[in-house]
Short mmCIF file of C-alpha atoms and ligand atoms in Angstrom, two decimals:
data_model
loop_
_atom_site.label_atom_id
_atom_site.label_comp_id
_atom_site.label_asym_id
_atom_site.label_seq_id
_atom_site.Cartn_x
_atom_site.Cartn_y
_atom_site.Cartn_z
CA MET W 467 61.37 -27.30 -15.30
CA ILE W 468 62.44 -23.97 -13.95
CA PRO W 469 61.26 -21.98 -16.98
CA THR W 470 57.92 -23.81 -16.88
CA MET W 471 57.55 -22.99 -13.21
CA ARG W 472 58.40 -19.37 -13.92
CA LYS W 473 55.93 -19.22 -16.74
CA HIS W 474 53.29 -20.79 -14.49
CA ASP W 475 54.07 -18.34 -11.67
CA MET W 476 54.00 -15.45 -14.08
CA ASN W 477 50.62 -16.57 -15.39
CA LYS W 478 49.37 -16.90 -11.84
CA TYR W 479 50.76 -13.48 -11.07
CA SER W 480 49.20 -11.76 -14.05
CA THR W 481 45.88 -13.60 -13.55
CA ALA W 482 45.86 -12.48 -9.93
CA ARG W 483 46.66 -8.91 -10.95
CA VAL W 484 43.87 -8.87 -13.51
CA ALA W 485 41.47 -10.40 -10.99
CA ARG W 486 42.49 -7.81 -8.40
CA ALA W 487 42.01 -4.98 -10.87
CA VAL W 488 38.58 -6.32 -11.81
CA LEU W 489 37.64 -6.59 -8.13
CA LEU W 490 38.82 -3.04 -7.48
CA LEU W 491 36.82 -1.76 -10.42
CA ALA W 492 33.75 -3.71 -9.28
CA ALA W 493 34.15 -2.35 -5.75
CA ALA W 494 34.36 1.19 -7.10
CA PHE W 495 31.26 0.55 -9.24
CA ILE W 496 29.35 -0.93 -6.30
CA ALA W 497 30.36 1.96 -4.06
CA ALA W 498 29.13 4.39 -6.69
CA VAL W 499 25.90 2.76 -7.86
CA GLY W 500 25.03 -0.27 -5.71
CA THR W 501 25.48 -3.94 -6.64
CA PRO W 502 25.52 -4.67 -10.37
CA LEU W 503 22.44 -6.88 -9.87
CA ASN W 504 20.55 -4.00 -8.30
CA GLY W 505 18.89 -2.73 -11.45
CA LEU W 506 20.06 0.63 -12.70
CA ALA W 507 22.00 2.16 -9.86
CA ASP W 508 18.85 2.55 -7.79
CA GLY W 509 19.36 0.07 -4.99
CA ILE W 510 16.47 -2.16 -6.02
CA PRO W 511 17.31 -5.75 -4.98
CA SER W 512 18.12 -8.23 -7.74
CA THR W 513 15.49 -10.14 -9.71
CA GLN W 514 16.65 -13.38 -8.05
CA GLU W 515 16.34 -11.90 -4.57
CA LEU W 516 12.89 -10.43 -5.19
CA ASN W 517 11.50 -13.56 -6.78
CA GLY W 518 13.05 -15.70 -4.03
CA VAL W 519 11.65 -13.67 -1.17
CA VAL W 520 8.12 -13.57 -2.64
CA GLN W 521 8.08 -17.37 -3.10
CA GLU W 522 9.53 -17.88 0.41
CA ALA W 523 6.98 -15.55 2.06
CA TYR W 524 4.14 -17.40 0.31
CA ALA W 525 5.43 -20.86 1.28
CA LYS W 526 6.21 -19.85 4.85
CA PHE W 527 2.76 -18.46 5.71
CA LYS W 528 0.35 -20.22 3.37
CA ASP W 529 -0.81 -22.67 6.05
CA VAL W 530 -1.42 -20.06 8.77
CA LYS W 531 -5.11 -20.14 9.71
CA ASP W 532 -5.21 -17.47 12.44
CA GLY W 533 -7.85 -14.73 12.33
CA ALA W 534 -11.30 -14.58 10.73
CA THR W 535 -12.87 -12.96 7.67
CA ALA W 536 -14.73 -9.68 8.33
CA ASP W 537 -18.44 -10.29 8.80
CA TYR W 538 -19.77 -6.86 9.83
CA ILE W 539 -20.15 -6.41 6.05
CA PRO W 540 -22.15 -9.64 5.47
CA GLU W 541 -20.90 -10.21 1.90
CA LEU W 542 -17.24 -10.20 3.03
CA ALA W 543 -17.87 -13.31 5.15
CA LYS W 544 -18.47 -15.20 1.87
CA VAL W 545 -14.97 -14.58 0.45
CA PRO W 546 -12.97 -17.87 0.49
CA ALA W 547 -10.82 -17.58 3.61
CA ASP W 548 -7.93 -19.65 2.27
CA LEU W 549 -7.01 -17.24 -0.53
CA PHE W 550 -3.46 -15.96 -0.17
CA GLY W 551 -1.36 -13.90 -2.55
CA VAL W 552 1.94 -12.03 -2.35
CA ALA W 553 3.18 -9.52 -4.92
CA ILE W 554 6.04 -7.09 -5.38
CA VAL W 555 6.11 -4.47 -8.13
CA THR W 556 9.32 -2.46 -8.34
CA ALA W 557 9.76 1.20 -9.21
CA ASP W 558 11.29 -0.14 -12.47
CA GLY W 559 8.03 -1.97 -13.27
CA ASP W 560 9.21 -5.54 -12.58
CA VAL W 561 6.50 -7.82 -11.17
CA PHE W 562 7.02 -10.78 -8.80
CA THR W 563 4.08 -12.83 -7.55
CA ALA W 564 3.04 -15.99 -5.70
CA GLY W 565 -0.38 -17.47 -4.96
CA ASP W 566 -3.79 -15.88 -5.55
CA VAL W 567 -2.66 -12.61 -7.07
CA ASP W 568 -5.35 -12.44 -9.79
CA TYR W 569 -8.36 -12.73 -7.47
CA ALA W 570 -10.28 -9.42 -7.27
CA PHE W 571 -11.08 -8.49 -3.66
CA THR W 572 -12.57 -5.23 -2.37
CA ILE W 573 -9.96 -2.57 -1.76
CA GLN W 574 -11.79 -1.28 1.37
CA SER W 575 -9.63 0.97 3.55
CA VAL W 576 -6.57 0.55 1.32
CA SER W 577 -8.41 3.08 -0.86
CA LYS W 578 -8.09 5.82 1.77
CA PRO W 579 -4.52 7.09 1.18
CA PHE W 580 -5.11 7.18 -2.57
CA THR W 581 -8.21 9.38 -2.21
CA ALA W 582 -6.28 11.64 0.19
CA ALA W 583 -3.65 11.94 -2.58
CA LEU W 584 -6.34 12.92 -5.10
CA VAL W 585 -7.61 15.59 -2.70
CA MET W 586 -4.09 17.06 -2.31
CA GLN W 587 -3.78 17.15 -6.07
CA ASP W 588 -7.25 18.70 -6.51
CA TYR W 589 -6.40 21.56 -4.14
CA GLY W 590 -2.79 21.91 -5.32
CA SER W 591 -1.47 21.55 -1.77
CA PRO W 592 -1.04 18.93 0.96
CA ASN W 593 -2.24 21.54 3.47
CA VAL W 594 -5.85 20.76 2.63
CA ILE W 595 -5.52 17.36 4.34
CA ALA W 596 -3.58 18.73 7.32
CA GLU W 597 -5.99 21.61 7.88
CA LYS W 598 -9.41 20.18 6.99
CA ILE W 599 -8.94 16.57 8.13
CA GLY W 600 -5.80 16.25 10.26
CA VAL W 601 -2.75 14.01 10.24
CA GLU W 602 -2.53 12.67 13.80
CA PRO W 603 -2.89 9.01 14.78
CA THR W 604 -5.98 8.13 16.83
CA GLY W 605 -4.69 5.04 18.62
CA GLN W 606 -8.25 3.73 18.18
CA LYS W 607 -10.00 1.28 15.87
CA PHE W 608 -10.77 2.38 12.30
CA ASN W 609 -14.43 3.12 13.02
CA SER W 610 -14.06 4.64 16.47
CA ILE W 611 -16.81 7.18 17.18
CA LEU W 612 -14.83 8.27 20.24
CA ALA W 613 -11.88 9.31 18.04
CA THR W 614 -14.21 11.40 15.86
CA GLN W 615 -15.47 13.24 18.95
CA VAL W 616 -12.19 13.72 20.82
CA VAL W 617 -10.87 16.39 18.43
CA PRO W 618 -13.79 18.65 17.53
CA GLN W 619 -12.02 20.67 14.81
CA VAL W 620 -10.92 17.94 12.40
CA SER W 621 -11.71 14.32 11.63
CA VAL W 622 -8.23 13.31 12.93
CA ASN W 623 -6.64 11.69 9.84
CA PRO W 624 -7.73 10.57 6.35
CA LEU W 625 -7.14 6.86 7.06
CA VAL W 626 -9.79 6.34 9.75
CA ASN W 627 -13.40 6.10 8.57
CA SER W 628 -14.47 9.62 9.59
CA GLY W 629 -11.40 11.21 7.93
CA ALA W 630 -11.83 9.05 4.83
CA ILE W 631 -15.48 10.10 4.47
CA ALA W 632 -14.41 13.75 4.88
CA SER W 633 -11.67 13.13 2.32
CA VAL W 634 -14.21 11.83 -0.23
CA SER W 635 -16.35 14.91 0.41
CA LEU W 636 -13.41 17.11 -0.62
CA VAL W 637 -12.88 15.52 -4.07
CA LYS W 638 -13.85 18.23 -6.54
CA ALA W 639 -17.04 17.35 -8.41
CA LYS W 640 -20.48 18.71 -9.21
CA SER W 641 -22.38 15.54 -8.32
CA LYS W 642 -21.85 12.35 -6.36
CA GLU W 643 -21.66 10.40 -9.63
CA GLU W 644 -18.88 12.65 -10.90
CA ARG W 645 -17.11 12.43 -7.52
CA PHE W 646 -17.07 8.63 -7.65
CA GLU W 647 -16.07 8.64 -11.32
CA ARG W 648 -13.08 10.89 -10.57
CA ILE W 649 -11.95 8.55 -7.77
CA MET W 650 -12.38 5.52 -10.05
CA GLN W 651 -10.42 7.16 -12.90
CA PHE W 652 -7.62 8.07 -10.50
CA PHE W 653 -7.43 4.52 -9.09
CA GLN W 654 -7.38 3.09 -12.62
CA GLN W 655 -4.47 5.35 -13.54
CA LEU W 656 -2.63 4.29 -10.38
CA ALA W 657 -3.26 0.62 -11.20
CA GLY W 658 -2.68 1.06 -14.94
CA ASP W 659 -5.68 -1.17 -15.48
CA LYS W 660 -9.47 -1.20 -15.69
CA LEU W 661 -11.15 -1.71 -12.30
CA SER W 662 -14.78 -2.45 -11.39
CA VAL W 663 -16.97 -2.15 -8.33
CA ILE W 664 -17.87 -5.49 -6.71
CA GLU W 665 -21.59 -4.68 -6.59
CA GLU W 666 -22.63 -7.38 -4.07
CA VAL W 667 -20.17 -6.01 -1.50
CA TYR W 668 -21.28 -2.43 -2.21
CA ARG W 669 -24.96 -3.34 -1.67
CA SER W 670 -24.14 -5.36 1.42
CA GLU W 671 -22.15 -2.51 3.02
CA ALA W 672 -24.63 0.17 1.92
CA ALA W 673 -27.37 -1.72 3.77
CA THR W 674 -25.34 -2.04 6.97
CA ASN W 675 -23.20 1.12 7.21
CA GLN W 676 -25.19 2.93 9.91
CA ARG W 677 -22.01 3.53 11.88
CA ASN W 678 -20.39 5.39 8.97
CA ARG W 679 -23.54 7.47 8.58
CA ALA W 680 -23.19 8.36 12.28
CA HIS W 681 -19.60 9.46 11.62
CA ALA W 682 -20.75 11.65 8.73
CA TYR W 683 -23.47 13.31 10.82
CA ILE W 684 -21.06 13.98 13.71
CA LEU W 685 -18.75 15.67 11.17
CA PHE W 686 -21.71 17.54 9.64
CA ALA W 687 -22.75 18.86 13.06
CA SER W 688 -19.38 20.58 13.42
CA ASP W 689 -18.65 21.67 9.81
CA ARG W 690 -16.04 18.97 9.21
CA ILE W 691 -17.59 17.46 6.07
CA TYR W 692 -17.61 19.26 2.72
CA SER W 693 -20.46 17.73 0.72
CA ASP W 694 -23.84 16.33 1.63
CA PRO W 695 -22.98 13.82 4.42
CA MET W 696 -25.03 10.91 3.07
CA GLU W 697 -23.68 11.44 -0.43
CA ALA W 698 -20.15 11.32 1.00
CA VAL W 699 -20.90 8.03 2.80
CA ASP W 700 -22.35 6.54 -0.37
CA VAL W 701 -19.36 7.52 -2.53
CA TYR W 702 -17.02 6.28 0.23
CA THR W 703 -18.86 2.93 0.36
CA ARG W 704 -18.59 2.54 -3.41
CA GLN W 705 -14.91 3.48 -3.30
CA CYS W 706 -14.33 0.77 -0.66
CA SER W 707 -16.10 -1.75 -2.92
CA ILE W 708 -13.75 -1.28 -5.87
CA GLY W 709 -12.24 -4.65 -6.77
CA VAL W 710 -8.47 -4.98 -7.10
CA THR W 711 -6.15 -7.93 -7.45
CA ALA W 712 -2.96 -8.15 -5.40
CA LYS W 713 -1.06 -7.46 -8.61
CA GLN W 714 -3.09 -4.32 -9.42
CA LEU W 715 -2.76 -3.07 -5.84
CA ALA W 716 1.00 -3.58 -6.02
CA VAL W 717 1.12 -1.38 -9.15
CA MET W 718 -0.88 1.29 -7.28
CA GLY W 719 1.68 1.13 -4.47
CA ALA W 720 4.59 1.06 -6.89
CA THR W 721 3.28 4.32 -8.39
CA LEU W 722 3.81 5.86 -4.94
CA ALA W 723 7.22 4.16 -4.68
CA ASN W 724 8.07 5.67 -8.07
CA SER W 725 7.26 9.25 -6.96
CA GLY W 726 3.83 9.34 -8.59
CA VAL W 727 4.69 7.85 -12.01
CA ASN W 728 3.06 4.50 -12.80
CA PRO W 729 6.07 2.24 -13.51
CA ILE W 730 4.12 0.09 -15.99
CA THR W 731 2.30 2.73 -18.07
CA HIS W 732 4.88 5.49 -17.37
CA GLN W 733 2.03 7.96 -16.82
CA ARG W 734 2.54 10.63 -14.15
CA VAL W 735 -0.54 10.13 -12.00
CA LEU W 736 0.37 12.11 -8.89
CA ASP W 737 2.63 15.12 -8.44
CA ALA W 738 5.82 13.92 -6.72
CA ARG W 739 5.52 16.49 -3.95
CA TYR W 740 2.42 14.78 -2.51
CA VAL W 741 3.97 11.33 -2.24
CA PRO W 742 5.91 11.93 1.04
CA LYS W 743 2.75 13.37 2.60
CA VAL W 744 0.69 10.31 1.64
CA LEU W 745 3.41 7.97 2.93
CA ALA W 746 3.65 9.95 6.19
CA VAL W 747 -0.02 9.38 7.03
CA MET W 748 0.32 5.72 6.04
CA MET W 749 3.21 5.41 8.49
CA ILE W 750 1.39 6.95 11.44
CA ALA W 751 -2.10 5.54 10.86
CA GLY W 752 -2.08 2.78 8.23
CA PHE W 753 -2.75 0.06 10.82
CA TYR W 754 -5.01 2.09 13.17
CA ASN W 755 -4.37 1.01 16.78
CA GLU W 756 -1.58 -1.29 15.55
CA SER W 757 0.32 1.41 13.66
CA GLY W 758 2.99 1.68 16.34
CA MET W 759 3.66 -2.06 16.36
CA TRP W 760 3.76 -2.11 12.56
CA ALA W 761 6.39 0.67 12.52
CA TYR W 762 8.26 -1.28 15.19
CA THR W 763 8.30 -4.52 13.18
CA ALA W 764 8.07 -3.89 9.42
CA GLY W 765 9.13 -0.23 9.46
CA LEU W 766 7.30 0.67 6.25
CA PRO W 767 4.41 3.00 5.35
CA ALA W 768 1.48 0.72 4.58
CA LYS W 769 -2.31 0.51 4.48
CA THR W 770 -4.64 -2.31 5.39
CA GLY W 771 -8.24 -3.08 4.46
CA VAL W 772 -10.92 -5.44 5.76
CA GLY W 773 -11.02 -7.08 2.32
CA GLY W 774 -7.69 -8.67 3.36
CA GLY W 775 -5.32 -6.51 1.30
CA ILE W 776 -2.28 -4.66 2.59
CA VAL W 777 0.03 -2.49 0.50
CA ALA W 778 3.43 -1.39 1.84
CA VAL W 779 5.69 1.09 0.06
CA VAL W 780 9.48 1.17 0.02
CA PRO W 781 10.09 4.69 -1.33
CA GLY W 782 12.10 4.70 -4.55
CA LYS W 783 12.18 0.90 -4.70
CA MET W 784 8.96 -1.09 -4.64
CA ALA W 785 5.52 -1.87 -3.29
CA ILE W 786 4.90 -5.09 -1.39
CA VAL W 787 1.34 -6.46 -1.26
CA GLY W 788 -0.16 -9.26 0.76
CA PHE W 789 -3.73 -10.47 0.35
CA SER W 790 -5.45 -12.91 2.71
CA PRO W 791 -9.03 -12.49 4.01
CA ARG W 792 -8.52 -13.64 7.63
CA LEU W 793 -8.11 -10.60 9.89
CA ASN W 794 -6.93 -10.02 13.45
CA GLU W 795 -8.87 -8.06 16.09
CA ALA W 796 -7.73 -4.69 14.69
CA GLY W 797 -9.07 -5.59 11.22
CA ASN W 798 -5.65 -6.25 9.68
CA SER W 799 -4.92 -9.32 7.53
CA VAL W 800 -2.85 -11.83 9.52
CA ARG W 801 -0.97 -13.55 6.67
CA ALA W 802 -0.53 -10.36 4.65
CA MET W 803 1.12 -8.71 7.67
CA LYS W 804 3.39 -11.69 8.23
CA ALA W 805 4.39 -11.88 4.56
CA ILE W 806 5.24 -8.17 4.32
CA GLU W 807 7.14 -8.18 7.62
CA TYR W 808 9.14 -11.17 6.42
CA ILE W 809 9.92 -9.50 3.09
CA SER W 810 10.87 -6.20 4.72
CA ASP W 811 13.16 -8.01 7.13
CA THR W 812 14.73 -10.33 4.54
CA LEU W 813 15.41 -7.57 2.01
CA GLY W 814 16.55 -5.18 4.76
CA VAL W 815 14.25 -2.41 3.51
CA ASN W 816 12.92 -1.30 6.92
CA LEU W 817 13.03 2.52 6.64
CA PHE W 818 14.45 2.84 10.14
CA GLY W 819 17.44 0.65 9.43
CA ASN W 820 18.47 -2.93 9.04
CA ALA W 821 18.57 -4.95 12.25
CA HIS W 822 20.77 -7.68 10.69
O1 DON R 226 -16.01 1.66 6.27
C1 DON R 226 -15.76 0.47 6.48
O2 DON R 226 -16.01 -0.06 7.55
C2 DON R 226 -15.14 -0.37 5.37
N1 DON R 226 -15.67 -0.01 4.10
C3 DON R 226 -13.65 -0.19 5.36
C4 DON R 226 -13.00 -0.55 6.67
C5 DON R 226 -11.61 -1.05 6.56
O3 DON R 226 -11.19 -1.58 5.55
C6 DON R 226 -10.81 -0.98 7.80
N2 DON R 226 -9.49 -1.50 7.59
N3 DON R 226 -8.90 -2.41 8.02
#
């Protein structure tokens, strides 16, 4: 009896010691490189967590009907309003999706930070954007004429319409066809996939973009546009009409998250030194007059578009994309915002800290 008890106690003792040693080793490993489920020492949440949060965000917001599809571009009003997709692509190239993530919608203003990145790369310096366009928030709507007139030296920032048109005009090319082709090639490298223009939306916007032409002429009148103004508007309109799926957009964002290297194709698309500059303008102006509230809630650099897409970037970790055509007053997708905010909060990836 006694020996058996001793043996049992000894076993318990040695098992406990081994368990303790294992725990100590695990703790040391976690302290050094993050949780073992976190990919390769890079702090990316586990596969289970990422898949879980994408499915939860989709289920939680799929029945939200608030907002309305954009109709100032007539063709956009025809996009089925109930579409909803959520996607995460990590800096390791893992893909997590729920809902309508293979539907091609027009990229619209989500294109703007990527073209600004191309301009930085073309001129070999981020200063070109700061000096020729500007990097301040406007606090106004995306197409505010007032904002374009308030600061007479620059077009304020590359994410509002005037700054985005100026940005397009800076892309190095000998003709408008070549300028668009260079933008398209760059976007395809970011997405690691073939993309196409959604021609009906392009034609619809080209026929109704008088306000953007006004922006271009205001810039032209004060030497703030760097190609023929109407050519710049046309290339800009075509750029906005490029079709992307939520999955493709998430790869574009993940290329920023991965310091300019596409995590799927492994191609270096953008020099790493431009990535923080692109993310900085996304942080201060990605949501126009709602940029402050977005920083306050989701705490991530992101860009919205009237096609219903939003891409948010968690530097070094992932891109989070929401797609849903119904927009709020500021022109930002209601369900996409909710889904990304929920994911940012649940994963604790808010750049300003975790409120939990
Ligand atoms: O220039 C325009 O009005 C559109 N092509 C893009 C606007 C846009 O996406 C604003 N973002 N929410």
